[in-house]
Coordinates of C-alpha atoms in Angstrom, one line a residue:
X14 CA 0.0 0.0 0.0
X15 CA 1.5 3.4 -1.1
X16 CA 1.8 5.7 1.8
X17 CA 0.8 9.9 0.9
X18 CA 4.7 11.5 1.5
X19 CA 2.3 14.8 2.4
X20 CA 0.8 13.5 5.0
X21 CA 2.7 13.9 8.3
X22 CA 2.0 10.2 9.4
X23 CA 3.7 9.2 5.8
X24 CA 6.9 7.1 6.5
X25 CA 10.7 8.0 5.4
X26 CA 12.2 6.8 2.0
X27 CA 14.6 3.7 2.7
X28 CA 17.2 5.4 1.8
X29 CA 17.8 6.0 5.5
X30 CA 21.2 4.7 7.4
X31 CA 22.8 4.5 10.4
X32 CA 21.3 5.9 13.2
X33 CA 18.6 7.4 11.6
X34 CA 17.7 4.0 10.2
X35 CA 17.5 2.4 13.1
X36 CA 15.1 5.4 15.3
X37 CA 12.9 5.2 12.2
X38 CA 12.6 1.1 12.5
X39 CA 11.8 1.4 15.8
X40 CA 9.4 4.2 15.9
X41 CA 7.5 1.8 13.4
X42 CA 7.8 -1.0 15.9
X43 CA 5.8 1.1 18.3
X44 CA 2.5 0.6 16.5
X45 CA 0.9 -2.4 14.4
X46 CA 1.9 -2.4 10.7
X47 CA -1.9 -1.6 9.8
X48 CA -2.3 1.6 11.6
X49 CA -0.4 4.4 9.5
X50 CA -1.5 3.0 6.4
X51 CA -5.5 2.6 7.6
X52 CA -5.0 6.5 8.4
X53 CA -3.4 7.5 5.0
X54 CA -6.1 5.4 3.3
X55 CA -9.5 7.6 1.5
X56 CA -12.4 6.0 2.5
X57 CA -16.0 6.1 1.5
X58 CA -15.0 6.1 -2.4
X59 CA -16.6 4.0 -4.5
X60 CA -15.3 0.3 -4.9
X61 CA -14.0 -0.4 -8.2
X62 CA -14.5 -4.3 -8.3
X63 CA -17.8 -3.0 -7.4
X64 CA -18.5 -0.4 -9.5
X65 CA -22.0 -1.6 -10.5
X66 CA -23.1 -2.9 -7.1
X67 CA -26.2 -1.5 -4.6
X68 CA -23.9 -1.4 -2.0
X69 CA -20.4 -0.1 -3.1
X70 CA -19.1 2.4 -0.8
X71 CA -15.9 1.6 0.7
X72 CA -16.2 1.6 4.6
X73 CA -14.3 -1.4 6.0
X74 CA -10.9 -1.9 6.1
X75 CA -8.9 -5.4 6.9
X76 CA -6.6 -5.2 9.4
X77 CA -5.0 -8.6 8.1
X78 CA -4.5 -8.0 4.5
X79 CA -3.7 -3.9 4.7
X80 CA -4.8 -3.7 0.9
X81 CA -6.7 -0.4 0.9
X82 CA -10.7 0.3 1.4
X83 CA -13.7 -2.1 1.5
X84 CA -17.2 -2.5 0.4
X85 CA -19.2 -5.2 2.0
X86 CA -19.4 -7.4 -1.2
X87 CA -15.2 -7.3 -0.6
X88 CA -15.3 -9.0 2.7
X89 CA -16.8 -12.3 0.9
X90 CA -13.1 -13.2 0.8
X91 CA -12.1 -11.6 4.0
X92 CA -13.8 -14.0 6.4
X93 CA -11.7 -15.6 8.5
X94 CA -9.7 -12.0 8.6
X95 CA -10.0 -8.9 11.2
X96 CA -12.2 -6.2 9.5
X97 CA -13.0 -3.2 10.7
X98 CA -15.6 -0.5 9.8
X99 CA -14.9 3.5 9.7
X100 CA -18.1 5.8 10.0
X101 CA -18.1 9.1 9.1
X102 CA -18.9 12.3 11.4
X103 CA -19.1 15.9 9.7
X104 CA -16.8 14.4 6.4
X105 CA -14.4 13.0 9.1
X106 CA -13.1 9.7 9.5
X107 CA -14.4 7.9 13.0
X108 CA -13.9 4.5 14.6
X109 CA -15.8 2.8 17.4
X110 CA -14.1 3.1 20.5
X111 CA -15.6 -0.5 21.1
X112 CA -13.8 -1.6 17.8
X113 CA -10.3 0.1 18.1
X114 CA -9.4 -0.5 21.8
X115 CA -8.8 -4.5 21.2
X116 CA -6.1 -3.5 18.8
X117 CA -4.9 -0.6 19.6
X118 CA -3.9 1.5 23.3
X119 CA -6.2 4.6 22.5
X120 CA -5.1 6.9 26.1
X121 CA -4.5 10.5 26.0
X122 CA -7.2 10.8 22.8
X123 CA -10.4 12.2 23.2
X124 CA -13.3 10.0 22.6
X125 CA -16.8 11.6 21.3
X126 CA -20.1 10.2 21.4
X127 CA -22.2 10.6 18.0
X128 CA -24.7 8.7 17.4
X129 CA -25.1 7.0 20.8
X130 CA -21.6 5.7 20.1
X131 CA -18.3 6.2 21.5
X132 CA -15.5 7.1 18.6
X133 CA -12.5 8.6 18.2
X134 CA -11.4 10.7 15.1
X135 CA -8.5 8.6 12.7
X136 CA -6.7 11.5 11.7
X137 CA -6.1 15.4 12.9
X138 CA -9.0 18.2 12.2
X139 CA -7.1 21.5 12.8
X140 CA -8.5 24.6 14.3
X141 CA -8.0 28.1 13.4
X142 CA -7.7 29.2 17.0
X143 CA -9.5 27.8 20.3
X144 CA -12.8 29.3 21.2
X145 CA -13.1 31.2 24.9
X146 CA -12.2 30.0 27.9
X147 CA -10.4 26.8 26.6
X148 CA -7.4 25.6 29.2
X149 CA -6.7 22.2 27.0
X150 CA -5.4 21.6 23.4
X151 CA -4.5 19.2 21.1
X152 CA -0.8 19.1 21.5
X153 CA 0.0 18.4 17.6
X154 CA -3.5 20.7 15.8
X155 CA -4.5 22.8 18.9
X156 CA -8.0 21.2 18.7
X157 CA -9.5 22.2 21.8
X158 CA -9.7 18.9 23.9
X159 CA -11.2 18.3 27.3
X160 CA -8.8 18.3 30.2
X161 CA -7.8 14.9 30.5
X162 CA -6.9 14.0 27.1
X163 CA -3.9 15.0 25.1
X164 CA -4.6 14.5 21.2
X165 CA -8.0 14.8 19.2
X166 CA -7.1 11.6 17.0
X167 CA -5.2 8.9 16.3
X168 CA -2.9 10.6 14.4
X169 CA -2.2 13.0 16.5
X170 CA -1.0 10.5 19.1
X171 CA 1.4 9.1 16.5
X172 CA 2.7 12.4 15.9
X173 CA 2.7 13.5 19.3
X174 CA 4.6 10.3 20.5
X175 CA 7.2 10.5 18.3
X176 CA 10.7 11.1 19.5
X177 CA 11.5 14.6 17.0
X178 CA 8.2 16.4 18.5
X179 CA 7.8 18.9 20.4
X180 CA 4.5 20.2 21.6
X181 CA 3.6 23.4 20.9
X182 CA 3.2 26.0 23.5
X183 CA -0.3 26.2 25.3
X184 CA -2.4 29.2 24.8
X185 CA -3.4 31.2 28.2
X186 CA -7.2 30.4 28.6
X187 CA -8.6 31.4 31.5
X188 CA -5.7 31.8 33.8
X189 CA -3.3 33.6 31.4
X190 CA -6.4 36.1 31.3
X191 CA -6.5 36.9 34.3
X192 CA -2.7 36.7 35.0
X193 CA -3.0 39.4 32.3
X194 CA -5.3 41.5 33.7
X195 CA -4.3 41.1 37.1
X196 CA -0.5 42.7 36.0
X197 CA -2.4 45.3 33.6
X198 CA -4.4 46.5 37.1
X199 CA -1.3 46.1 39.3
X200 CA 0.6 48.5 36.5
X201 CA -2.1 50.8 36.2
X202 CA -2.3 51.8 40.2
X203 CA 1.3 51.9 40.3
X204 CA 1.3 54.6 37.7
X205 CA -1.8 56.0 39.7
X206 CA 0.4 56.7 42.8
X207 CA 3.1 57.6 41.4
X208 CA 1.3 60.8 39.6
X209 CA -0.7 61.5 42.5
X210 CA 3.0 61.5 44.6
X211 CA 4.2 63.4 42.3
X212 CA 1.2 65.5 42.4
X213 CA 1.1 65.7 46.0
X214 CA 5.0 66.9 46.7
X215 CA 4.1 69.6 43.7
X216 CA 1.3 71.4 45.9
X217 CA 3.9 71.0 48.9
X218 CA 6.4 72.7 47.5
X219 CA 4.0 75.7 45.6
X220 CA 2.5 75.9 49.2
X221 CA 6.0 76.3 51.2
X222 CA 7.0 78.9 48.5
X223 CA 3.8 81.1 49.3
X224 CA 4.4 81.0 52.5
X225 CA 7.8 82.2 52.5
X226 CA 6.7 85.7 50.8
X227 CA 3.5 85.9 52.9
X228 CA 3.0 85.7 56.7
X229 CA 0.8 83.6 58.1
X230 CA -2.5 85.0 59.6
X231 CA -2.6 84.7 63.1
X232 CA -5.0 82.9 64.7
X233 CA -8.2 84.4 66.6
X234 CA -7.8 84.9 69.8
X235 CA -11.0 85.7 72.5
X236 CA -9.8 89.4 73.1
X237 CA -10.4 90.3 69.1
X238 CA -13.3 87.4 69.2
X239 CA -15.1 90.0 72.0
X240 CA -13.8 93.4 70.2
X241 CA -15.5 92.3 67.0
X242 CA -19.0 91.7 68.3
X243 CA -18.9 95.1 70.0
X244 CA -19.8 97.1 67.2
X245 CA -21.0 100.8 67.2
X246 CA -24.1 101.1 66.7
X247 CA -24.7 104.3 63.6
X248 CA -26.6 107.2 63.9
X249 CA -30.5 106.6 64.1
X250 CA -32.1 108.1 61.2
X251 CA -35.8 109.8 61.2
X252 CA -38.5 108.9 59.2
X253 CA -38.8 111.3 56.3
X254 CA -42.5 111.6 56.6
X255 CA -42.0 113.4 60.6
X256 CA -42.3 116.7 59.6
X257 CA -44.5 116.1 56.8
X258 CA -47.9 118.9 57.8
X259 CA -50.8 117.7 56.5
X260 CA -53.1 120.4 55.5
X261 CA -57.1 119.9 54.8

């Protein structure tokens, strides 16, 4: 079965020596010889023995003979071999959790439930950037994942696992947020109390050089208190109208 050199779970010409060689060989010891090809195979394509069958679709796969996609009529002569069948969620590739997990070790990737079935994705479904308030990603596509997983596919994991990767760094969620705005607050009233020091020791020093050109007014003491309620009173004034005569 050819393998697709663009895809990133495509394996090394054999070209390879020496060392390299030998961490390639044993990186491909680490899973079953069926599981990078069944990933790097198209499925639900029309079967070409097939071609004028009801029923042609290629969903199964054999685990035994690793020759490529499956209708149903093809697994007449794959009887006594291990089949499996892919399903298909939004045009992505799934598996039955129920179906994988004999063959395969399946921790750290997240299982969904469509369908009232449990299934895991075959191969990576990128994300252009992870919605709010998402703490977990895929460490190979940056899917956004529950906590407790680690990959959003199989293929993923076989990336992921392999000895030249190195995860990408985790985006702050929640907690970088706040650490964020937290240090954006704790800047901003630093800068506060600084201009209001500064602010402060300006009106001190304005207020001392006043002072310095202008006495101080002395404070009021009972002896001016008493002076300044004894006023005189002014001259009484007559009513214009006194001296008025009235004649009849």
């Amino acid at each position: 079965m050819a393998i697709d050199h663009a895809s990133p779970l495509a394996l090394k010409s054999g070209g390879a020596t020496g060392g390299a060689g030998r961490d390639e060989e044993a990186e491909n010891q680490r899973w079953p010889p069926w599981l990078k090809p069944l990933l790097a195979t198209s499925f639900f394509v029309q079967c070409r023995a097939h071609a004028d069958a009801h029923k042609s679709e290629c969903n199964m796969y054999c685990l035994d003979c690793i020759n490529g996609a499956l209708c149903s009529l093809c697994l007449a002569h794959h009887r006594d071999h291990h089949a499996i069948q892919i399903r298909r969620s939004s045009y992505h590739d799934v598996i039955r959790v129920s179906e994988i997990q004999r063959v395969l070790d399946i921790t750290g990737v997240q299982t969904y439930i469509i369908n009232s079935a449990r299934v895991v994705f075959l191969n990576e479904r990128p994300q252009p950037r992870p919605g709010k308030g998402v703490t977990n990603t895929c460490e190979v596509c940056e899917r956004s994942l529950l906590d407790s997983f680690r990959f959003c596919s199989l293929g993923c994991k076989i990336v992921g696992t392999s000895g030249g990767h190195r995860p990408r760094k985790k985006h702050g969620g929640v907690d970088g947020g706040k650490k964020k705005k937290r240090a954006a607050v704790k800047e901003a009233r630093s800068d506060s109390e600084h201009s209001c020091t500064s602010t402060s020791g300006g009106s001190s020093d304005k207020s001392s050089v006043v002072q310095s050109f202008s006495p101080s007014t002395p404070p009021a003491t009972s002896s001016s208190y008493r002076a300044g309620n004894k006023r005189r009173k002014g001259i009484p004034h007559r009513s214009p109208f006194g001296s008025l005569i009235v004649e009849y």
